[in-house]
Structure formats: structure tokens, C-alpha cells
PDB file of C-alpha atoms in Angstrom:
ATOM      1  CA  UNK A   7      18.103 173.618  70.747  1.00 80.00           C
ATOM      2  CA  UNK A   8      14.673 173.671  69.080  1.00 91.00           C
ATOM      3  CA  UNK A   9      13.727 171.223  66.334  1.00 93.00           C
ATOM      4  CA  UNK A  10      11.492 173.888  64.773  1.00 95.00           C
ATOM      5  CA  UNK A  11      11.389 177.582  65.534  1.00 95.00           C
ATOM      6  CA  UNK A  12       9.053 180.171  64.027  1.00 96.00           C
ATOM      7  CA  UNK A  13      10.199 183.763  64.352  1.00 95.00           C
ATOM      8  CA  UNK A  14       7.598 186.452  63.660  1.00 94.00           C
ATOM      9  CA  UNK A  15       6.141 184.354  60.808  1.00 95.00           C
ATOM     10  CA  UNK A  16       3.317 185.595  58.595  1.00 94.00           C
ATOM     11  CA  UNK A  17       1.687 183.351  55.977  1.00 93.00           C
ATOM     12  CA  UNK A  18      -0.701 184.215  53.160  1.00 91.00           C
ATOM     13  CA  UNK A  19      -3.185 182.156  51.145  1.00 85.00           C
ATOM     14  CA  UNK A  20      -4.247 183.456  47.723  1.00 84.00           C
ATOM     15  CA  UNK A  21      -2.695 186.785  48.559  1.00 85.00           C
ATOM     16  CA  UNK A  22      -4.533 187.193  51.871  1.00 89.00           C
ATOM     17  CA  UNK A  23      -2.593 187.009  55.124  1.00 90.00           C
ATOM     18  CA  UNK A  24      -4.225 184.289  57.241  1.00 89.00           C
ATOM     19  CA  UNK A  25      -1.659 183.939  60.023  1.00 88.00           C
ATOM     20  CA  UNK A  26       0.745 186.591  61.215  1.00 90.00           C
ATOM     21  CA  UNK A  27       3.375 187.305  63.830  1.00 91.00           C
ATOM     22  CA  UNK A  28       3.619 183.634  64.811  1.00 94.00           C
ATOM     23  CA  UNK A  29       6.366 182.953  67.352  1.00 94.00           C
ATOM     24  CA  UNK A  30       6.960 179.527  68.904  1.00 96.00           C
ATOM     25  CA  UNK A  31       9.473 176.716  69.168  1.00 96.00           C
ATOM     26  CA  UNK A  32       9.298 172.952  69.594  1.00 96.00           C
ATOM     27  CA  UNK A  33      12.039 170.965  71.281  1.00 95.00           C
ATOM     28  CA  UNK A  34      12.823 167.272  71.091  1.00 94.00           C
ATOM     29  CA  UNK A  35      10.278 165.126  72.933  1.00 94.00           C
ATOM     30  CA  UNK A  36       7.630 167.823  73.270  1.00 96.00           C
ATOM     31  CA  UNK A  37       3.984 167.492  72.208  1.00 96.00           C
ATOM     32  CA  UNK A  38       2.569 170.723  70.795  1.00 97.00           C
ATOM     33  CA  UNK A  39      -1.159 171.054  70.147  1.00 95.00           C
ATOM     34  CA  UNK A  40      -2.159 173.859  67.755  1.00 94.00           C
ATOM     35  CA  UNK A  41      -5.705 175.085  68.333  1.00 91.00           C
ATOM     36  CA  UNK A  42      -7.922 177.885  67.072  1.00 86.00           C
ATOM     37  CA  UNK A  43     -11.215 178.662  65.423  1.00 83.00           C
ATOM     38  CA  UNK A  44     -11.958 177.605  61.825  1.00 81.00           C
ATOM     39  CA  UNK A  45     -10.149 179.868  59.396  1.00 81.00           C
ATOM     40  CA  UNK A  46      -7.549 180.960  61.931  1.00 85.00           C
ATOM     41  CA  UNK A  47      -4.638 179.744  59.794  1.00 87.00           C
ATOM     42  CA  UNK A  48      -3.820 176.408  61.462  1.00 90.00           C
ATOM     43  CA  UNK A  49      -3.596 174.314  58.281  1.00 87.00           C
ATOM     44  CA  UNK A  50      -1.752 177.116  56.494  1.00 90.00           C
ATOM     45  CA  UNK A  51       0.808 177.069  59.304  1.00 93.00           C
ATOM     46  CA  UNK A  52       1.207 173.303  58.812  1.00 93.00           C
ATOM     47  CA  UNK A  53       2.053 173.904  55.140  1.00 92.00           C
ATOM     48  CA  UNK A  54       4.654 176.418  56.226  1.00 94.00           C
ATOM     49  CA  UNK A  55       6.218 173.970  58.693  1.00 94.00           C
ATOM     50  CA  UNK A  56       6.435 171.367  55.919  1.00 92.00           C
ATOM     51  CA  UNK A  57       8.117 173.811  53.564  1.00 90.00           C
ATOM     52  CA  UNK A  58       5.168 173.709  51.162  1.00 91.00           C
ATOM     53  CA  UNK A  59       4.545 177.439  51.623  1.00 92.00           C
ATOM     54  CA  UNK A  60       7.051 180.218  52.186  1.00 93.00           C
ATOM     55  CA  UNK A  61       6.360 182.886  54.813  1.00 95.00           C
ATOM     56  CA  UNK A  62       5.658 186.371  53.495  1.00 95.00           C
ATOM     57  CA  UNK A  63       7.704 187.572  56.458  1.00 95.00           C
ATOM     58  CA  UNK A  64       9.653 186.032  59.309  1.00 96.00           C
ATOM     59  CA  UNK A  65      11.526 182.728  59.317  1.00 96.00           C
ATOM     60  CA  UNK A  66      10.867 179.043  59.963  1.00 95.00           C
ATOM     61  CA  UNK A  67      14.071 177.360  61.090  1.00 95.00           C
ATOM     62  CA  UNK A  68      14.977 173.692  61.571  1.00 94.00           C
ATOM     63  CA  UNK A  69      17.544 172.770  64.205  1.00 93.00           C
ATOM     64  CA  UNK A  70      19.038 169.955  66.268  1.00 88.00           C
ATOM     65  CA  UNK A  71      19.679 167.921  63.116  1.00 87.00           C
ATOM     66  CA  UNK A  72      16.098 168.054  61.814  1.00 88.00           C
ATOM     67  CA  UNK A  73      15.448 168.161  58.054  1.00 85.00           C
ATOM     68  CA  UNK A  74      12.175 168.206  56.148  1.00 83.00           C
ATOM     69  CA  UNK A  75      12.757 164.543  55.300  1.00 81.00           C
ATOM     70  CA  UNK A  76      12.673 163.722  59.020  1.00 85.00           C
ATOM     71  CA  UNK A  77       9.066 164.918  59.408  1.00 90.00           C
ATOM     72  CA  UNK A  78       6.317 162.315  59.204  1.00 91.00           C
ATOM     73  CA  UNK A  79       3.118 163.998  58.028  1.00 92.00           C
ATOM     74  CA  UNK A  80      -0.457 162.810  58.558  1.00 90.00           C
ATOM     75  CA  UNK A  81      -2.749 165.176  56.595  1.00 85.00           C
ATOM     76  CA  UNK A  82      -6.478 165.613  56.879  1.00 76.00           C
ATOM     77  CA  UNK A  83      -8.124 162.559  55.362  1.00 69.00           C
ATOM     78  CA  UNK A  84     -10.019 162.995  52.096  1.00 59.00           C
ATOM     79  CA  UNK A  85     -12.416 160.697  50.232  1.00 55.00           C
ATOM     80  CA  UNK A  86      -9.714 160.102  47.608  1.00 48.00           C
ATOM     81  CA  UNK A  87      -7.300 158.919  50.294  1.00 55.00           C
ATOM     82  CA  UNK A  88      -9.947 156.641  51.810  1.00 62.00           C
ATOM     83  CA  UNK A  89     -10.486 154.973  48.438  1.00 66.00           C
ATOM     84  CA  UNK A  90      -6.803 154.437  47.637  1.00 68.00           C
ATOM     85  CA  UNK A  91      -6.459 151.116  45.709  1.00 77.00           C
ATOM     86  CA  UNK A  92      -3.357 149.630  47.330  1.00 89.00           C
ATOM     87  CA  UNK A  93      -2.528 147.094  49.992  1.00 94.00           C
ATOM     88  CA  UNK A  94      -1.746 148.153  53.546  1.00 94.00           C
ATOM     89  CA  UNK A  95       1.864 147.066  53.085  1.00 95.00           C
ATOM     90  CA  UNK A  96       2.225 149.147  49.919  1.00 93.00           C
ATOM     91  CA  UNK A  97       0.831 152.240  51.621  1.00 93.00           C
ATOM     92  CA  UNK A  98       3.132 151.887  54.635  1.00 94.00           C
ATOM     93  CA  UNK A  99       6.181 151.113  52.469  1.00 93.00           C
ATOM     94  CA  UNK A 100       5.606 154.285  50.476  1.00 90.00           C
ATOM     95  CA  UNK A 101       6.534 156.231  53.596  1.00 89.00           C
ATOM     96  CA  UNK A 102      10.123 154.977  53.310  1.00 88.00           C
ATOM     97  CA  UNK A 103      10.692 156.350  49.803  1.00 83.00           C
ATOM     98  CA  UNK A 104      12.490 159.464  51.003  1.00 69.00           C
ATOM     99  CA  UNK A 105      14.999 157.284  52.863  1.00 61.00           C
ATOM    100  CA  UNK A 106      15.819 154.721  50.197  1.00 55.00           C
ATOM    101  CA  UNK A 107      17.959 156.744  47.827  1.00 54.00           C
ATOM    102  CA  UNK A 108      17.523 156.542  44.078  1.00 53.00           C
ATOM    103  CA  UNK A 109      16.407 152.967  43.507  1.00 59.00           C
ATOM    104  CA  UNK A 110      13.489 151.331  41.716  1.00 66.00           C
ATOM    105  CA  UNK A 111      13.002 148.716  44.428  1.00 79.00           C
ATOM    106  CA  UNK A 112      12.523 148.803  48.173  1.00 85.00           C
ATOM    107  CA  UNK A 113      15.637 147.835  50.104  1.00 89.00           C
ATOM    108  CA  UNK A 114      15.643 145.196  52.846  1.00 91.00           C
ATOM    109  CA  UNK A 115      16.052 147.984  55.415  1.00 91.00           C
ATOM    110  CA  UNK A 116      13.001 149.825  54.064  1.00 91.00           C
ATOM    111  CA  UNK A 117      10.962 146.623  54.306  1.00 93.00           C
ATOM    112  CA  UNK A 118      12.117 146.119  57.894  1.00 93.00           C
ATOM    113  CA  UNK A 119      11.185 149.713  58.736  1.00 92.00           C
ATOM    114  CA  UNK A 120       7.669 149.207  57.337  1.00 93.00           C
ATOM    115  CA  UNK A 121       7.267 145.898  59.181  1.00 95.00           C
ATOM    116  CA  UNK A 122       8.309 147.512  62.478  1.00 91.00           C
ATOM    117  CA  UNK A 123       5.838 150.364  61.978  1.00 91.00           C
ATOM    118  CA  UNK A 124       2.965 147.976  61.237  1.00 93.00           C
ATOM    119  CA  UNK A 125       3.893 145.841  64.236  1.00 92.00           C
ATOM    120  CA  UNK A 126       4.072 148.893  66.509  1.00 87.00           C
ATOM    121  CA  UNK A 127       0.578 150.003  65.478  1.00 88.00           C
ATOM    122  CA  UNK A 128      -0.996 146.556  65.580  1.00 89.00           C
ATOM    123  CA  UNK A 129      -1.771 146.254  61.865  1.00 93.00           C
ATOM    124  CA  UNK A 130       0.737 143.615  60.777  1.00 94.00           C
ATOM    125  CA  UNK A 131      -2.105 141.139  60.258  1.00 95.00           C
ATOM    126  CA  UNK A 132      -3.715 143.592  57.795  1.00 95.00           C
ATOM    127  CA  UNK A 133      -0.685 144.068  55.553  1.00 94.00           C
ATOM    128  CA  UNK A 134      -2.198 142.182  52.592  1.00 94.00           C
ATOM    129  CA  UNK A 135      -5.618 143.827  52.909  1.00 95.00           C
ATOM    130  CA  UNK A 136      -6.776 146.528  50.510  1.00 94.00           C
ATOM    131  CA  UNK A 137      -6.531 149.937  52.168  1.00 92.00           C
ATOM    132  CA  UNK A 138      -9.930 151.115  50.904  1.00 89.00           C
ATOM    133  CA  UNK A 139     -11.678 148.126  52.493  1.00 91.00           C
ATOM    134  CA  UNK A 140     -10.531 149.031  56.020  1.00 92.00           C
ATOM    135  CA  UNK A 141     -12.530 150.885  58.652  1.00 89.00           C
ATOM    136  CA  UNK A 142     -11.785 154.551  59.291  1.00 85.00           C
ATOM    137  CA  UNK A 143      -9.823 153.754  62.432  1.00 86.00           C
ATOM    138  CA  UNK A 144      -7.768 151.087  60.686  1.00 90.00           C
ATOM    139  CA  UNK A 145      -7.015 153.464  57.825  1.00 90.00           C
ATOM    140  CA  UNK A 146      -5.718 156.066  60.265  1.00 88.00           C
ATOM    141  CA  UNK A 147      -3.422 153.488  61.844  1.00 90.00           C
ATOM    142  CA  UNK A 148      -2.075 152.675  58.372  1.00 92.00           C
ATOM    143  CA  UNK A 149      -1.518 156.346  57.577  1.00 91.00           C
ATOM    144  CA  UNK A 150       0.207 156.823  60.924  1.00 91.00           C
ATOM    145  CA  UNK A 151       2.437 153.806  60.236  1.00 91.00           C
ATOM    146  CA  UNK A 152       3.336 155.355  56.881  1.00 92.00           C
ATOM    147  CA  UNK A 153       4.223 158.634  58.608  1.00 90.00           C
ATOM    148  CA  UNK A 154       6.369 156.772  61.152  1.00 88.00           C
ATOM    149  CA  UNK A 155       8.375 155.295  58.288  1.00 89.00           C
ATOM    150  CA  UNK A 156       9.161 158.823  57.144  1.00 82.00           C
ATOM    151  CA  UNK A 157       9.597 160.352  60.592  1.00 76.00           C
ATOM    152  CA  UNK A 158      13.110 160.350  61.880  1.00 67.00           C
ATOM    153  CA  UNK A 159      12.304 162.736  64.702  1.00 81.00           C
ATOM    154  CA  UNK A 160       8.932 164.436  64.383  1.00 92.00           C
ATOM    155  CA  UNK A 161       5.280 163.683  63.594  1.00 93.00           C
ATOM    156  CA  UNK A 162       3.083 166.468  62.206  1.00 95.00           C
ATOM    157  CA  UNK A 163      -0.658 165.735  62.203  1.00 93.00           C
ATOM    158  CA  UNK A 164      -3.402 167.943  60.756  1.00 92.00           C
ATOM    159  CA  UNK A 165      -6.858 167.165  62.203  1.00 88.00           C
ATOM    160  CA  UNK A 166      -6.118 163.403  62.224  1.00 86.00           C
ATOM    161  CA  UNK A 167      -9.417 162.290  63.788  1.00 83.00           C
ATOM    162  CA  UNK A 168     -11.805 164.101  61.429  1.00 80.00           C
ATOM    163  CA  UNK A 169     -14.621 161.722  60.503  1.00 78.00           C
ATOM    164  CA  UNK A 170     -13.814 159.177  63.226  1.00 80.00           C
ATOM    165  CA  UNK A 171     -16.227 158.300  66.015  1.00 83.00           C
ATOM    166  CA  UNK A 172     -15.287 159.265  69.615  1.00 83.00           C
ATOM    167  CA  UNK A 173     -14.146 155.756  70.610  1.00 85.00           C
ATOM    168  CA  UNK A 174     -11.838 155.383  67.597  1.00 83.00           C
ATOM    169  CA  UNK A 175     -10.595 158.946  68.062  1.00 84.00           C
ATOM    170  CA  UNK A 176      -9.732 158.220  71.682  1.00 85.00           C
ATOM    171  CA  UNK A 177      -7.807 155.121  70.652  1.00 87.00           C
ATOM    172  CA  UNK A 178      -5.885 157.150  68.070  1.00 87.00           C
ATOM    173  CA  UNK A 179      -4.965 159.850  70.600  1.00 89.00           C
ATOM    174  CA  UNK A 180      -3.721 157.087  72.885  1.00 89.00           C
ATOM    175  CA  UNK A 181      -1.411 155.851  70.138  1.00 88.00           C
ATOM    176  CA  UNK A 182       0.017 159.332  69.647  1.00 90.00           C
ATOM    177  CA  UNK A 183       0.583 159.731  73.387  1.00 91.00           C
ATOM    178  CA  UNK A 184       2.386 156.384  73.517  1.00 90.00           C
ATOM    179  CA  UNK A 185       4.637 157.309  70.587  1.00 89.00           C
ATOM    180  CA  UNK A 186       5.491 160.579  72.280  1.00 91.00           C
ATOM    181  CA  UNK A 187       6.018 159.404  75.858  1.00 91.00           C
ATOM    182  CA  UNK A 188       7.379 155.900  75.364  1.00 85.00           C
ATOM    183  CA  UNK A 189       9.196 156.280  72.048  1.00 83.00           C
ATOM    184  CA  UNK A 190      10.340 159.886  72.386  1.00 87.00           C
ATOM    185  CA  UNK A 191       8.848 161.070  69.097  1.00 91.00           C
ATOM    186  CA  UNK A 192       8.172 164.800  68.992  1.00 94.00           C
ATOM    187  CA  UNK A 193       4.568 165.624  68.041  1.00 95.00           C
ATOM    188  CA  UNK A 194       2.905 168.679  66.522  1.00 96.00           C
ATOM    189  CA  UNK A 195      -0.846 168.226  66.147  1.00 95.00           C
ATOM    190  CA  UNK A 196      -3.591 170.478  64.813  1.00 93.00           C
ATOM    191  CA  UNK A 197      -6.879 169.398  66.375  1.00 85.00           C
ATOM    192  CA  UNK A 198     -10.449 170.504  66.954  1.00 77.00           C
ATOM    193  CA  UNK A 199     -11.030 167.865  69.678  1.00 74.00           C
ATOM    194  CA  UNK A 200     -10.081 170.178  72.502  1.00 73.00           C
ATOM    195  CA  UNK A 201     -10.407 167.853  75.475  1.00 75.00           C
ATOM    196  CA  UNK A 202      -8.828 164.649  74.105  1.00 76.00           C
ATOM    197  CA  UNK A 203      -6.039 166.313  72.148  1.00 78.00           C
ATOM    198  CA  UNK A 204      -4.929 168.644  74.961  1.00 87.00           C
ATOM    199  CA  UNK A 205      -4.932 165.875  77.549  1.00 87.00           C
ATOM    200  CA  UNK A 206      -1.551 164.580  76.351  1.00 88.00           C
ATOM    201  CA  UNK A 207      -0.004 167.824  75.092  1.00 94.00           C
ATOM    202  CA  UNK A 208       2.970 169.408  76.823  1.00 96.00           C
ATOM    203  CA  UNK A 209       2.539 172.757  75.041  1.00 96.00           C
ATOM    204  CA  UNK A 210      -0.253 174.692  73.297  1.00 95.00           C
ATOM    205  CA  UNK A 211      -0.219 177.242  70.483  1.00 95.00           C
ATOM    206  CA  UNK A 212      -3.563 179.046  70.162  1.00 93.00           C
ATOM    207  CA  UNK A 213      -3.873 181.208  67.078  1.00 91.00           C
ATOM    208  CA  UNK A 214      -6.569 183.450  65.720  1.00 85.00           C
ATOM    209  CA  UNK A 215      -4.673 184.917  62.793  1.00 75.00           C
ATOM    210  CA  UNK A 216      -2.281 186.159  65.486  1.00 79.00           C
ATOM    211  CA  UNK A 217      -1.143 184.067  68.465  1.00 79.00           C
ATOM    212  CA  UNK A 218      -3.370 184.322  71.522  1.00 85.00           C
ATOM    213  CA  UNK A 219      -1.153 182.009  73.561  1.00 93.00           C
ATOM    214  CA  UNK A 220       1.979 179.890  73.386  1.00 95.00           C
ATOM    215  CA  UNK A 221       3.302 177.992  76.371  1.00 96.00           C
ATOM    216  CA  UNK A 222       2.845 174.955  78.585  1.00 96.00           C
ATOM    217  CA  UNK A 223      -0.491 173.146  78.729  1.00 94.00           C
ATOM    218  CA  UNK A 224      -1.310 173.940  82.365  1.00 94.00           C
ATOM    219  CA  UNK A 225      -0.582 177.620  81.814  1.00 95.00           C
ATOM    220  CA  UNK A 226      -2.892 177.599  78.797  1.00 93.00           C
ATOM    221  CA  UNK A 227      -5.739 176.029  80.746  1.00 91.00           C
ATOM    222  CA  UNK A 228      -5.384 178.782  83.357  1.00 92.00           C
ATOM    223  CA  UNK A 229      -5.148 181.590  80.772  1.00 92.00           C
ATOM    224  CA  UNK A 230      -8.026 183.745  79.578  1.00 89.00           C
ATOM    225  CA  UNK A 231      -7.719 182.304  76.056  1.00 87.00           C
ATOM    226  CA  UNK A 232      -7.723 178.760  77.395  1.00 88.00           C
ATOM    227  CA  UNK A 233     -10.665 179.214  79.753  1.00 86.00           C
ATOM    228  CA  UNK A 234     -12.728 180.870  77.021  1.00 84.00           C
ATOM    229  CA  UNK A 235     -11.909 178.415  74.253  1.00 80.00           C
ATOM    230  CA  UNK A 236     -12.043 175.233  76.339  1.00 76.00           C
ATOM    231  CA  UNK A 237     -15.507 175.969  77.685  1.00 68.00           C
ATOM    232  CA  UNK A 238     -16.716 172.951  79.638  1.00 47.00           C
ATOM    233  CA  UNK A 239     -13.880 170.564  78.843  1.00 51.00           C
ATOM    234  CA  UNK A 240     -12.068 171.103  82.107  1.00 47.00           C
ATOM    235  CA  UNK A 241      -8.529 170.121  83.010  1.00 47.00           C
ATOM    236  CA  UNK A 242      -8.703 166.301  82.817  1.00 45.00           C
TER     237      UNK A 242
END
């Protein structure tokens, strides 16, 4: 059974349809990379998957026990987010809010969840540091740790390496691959870094308002859409 399934979904932004007739599904443990040109509707689709935007037609269904609260979301980073005046621990802990019930204080279990996430991503020694004083790569690790606290089953990332240099981006993609392959977390990622992001993906959705391709990574690389869009990246 699929965790998420889109059936003939069309989405509109400010009254204009930006993505239409989207059909795909994601099963537990898979790693889906969503690609496409600027303005093709990728980020709008992310909003639909999060339940922040309703389709104008078609359906987005959750299955296999998944709820919206089980999705850990890493959005595109903005200058406001980079300058957030809180400690690393506070930022990561905030990811557990949806799992703590109606209480004014963090529970011991929430604190343990945050500590495990920081430990997993190698930022436990930064927990007392101010988030806005960290490097871009460190900030992304913190934001990923926060998403892990919220993610019961699935991570959804929207252009997570924007603004990061190639070395830091490569390190971040390695973290995502490890979480997927070693920890079994399902991943859906929107990315413009074609080579690095596709290297670890199991499946690809290529959209240009309408889907050009959905299927396994190797089939995409051999398809007309894949060969055209990938250019000189190759298969490695």
C-alpha cells in the first residue's frame, strides 16, 4: 500500500493551474526525487502533499497508516529562517510539538526524541548555540533534525540545498541517503541539483505542468525526458 498517492491531481496558484493530471505513488522506504524546470509546479505540489493546498481536481490520499502529522517537512530556506533567534535545542524541540499533546511544557519523551535527532545528525555539541550564528550547512542539519522529530514515516524536502556550496550540499545529500537506506525513512525531495539528488533516488517524478515521467530512476535516465533534462550529468 502507498504512503501517498496522487490520482489525476491538478493544483492552481492564484487561480492559475500550475500542475495538472499528476499521477504517482510513494511506498514505504522509497526515495522519490521531483524534478522539473522553474515554474513547473514542484513547490505547489509540495503544498498539496502537505495539505496546505487543496487540488482543484483529483485526489491526494494517505495510506499505510500515514497522517499529515507523520510528515517531517524541510522547506526552502529563507533569510528570516536563517536569522531565527533561538538555540539549536529549541529549534529541534519545536519539531516535537505535534506529538506532545496539549501541554505547555515539553515532555521527557519529547526531549529524548530531540536529543536522538541531534545525536543522529552530529549536532549534539551545538545544542546551546544560537541558530542564527551557525553556518549554512549546520543550519540545514538543525532543520533536518527538527523535521526528523516530526517525521514518523516520511521526510518531505523542498530544494533543501539552495544557497549551500557544493561540498556542504554533497554532505547533506549523504545524510538523506543514510536516513533512507539505513533508517528506512521514506523521502520525497524537490531538487534542482540533478546529479547529486538523483544519485540516491529510487524513483523520479518529472513534471512540466503535466508529468513527463514517473517511474524508477534507471528508467528515467534512459527516457527521452531524462536524457534531455540531465544533459551532461550522466548515470553516476
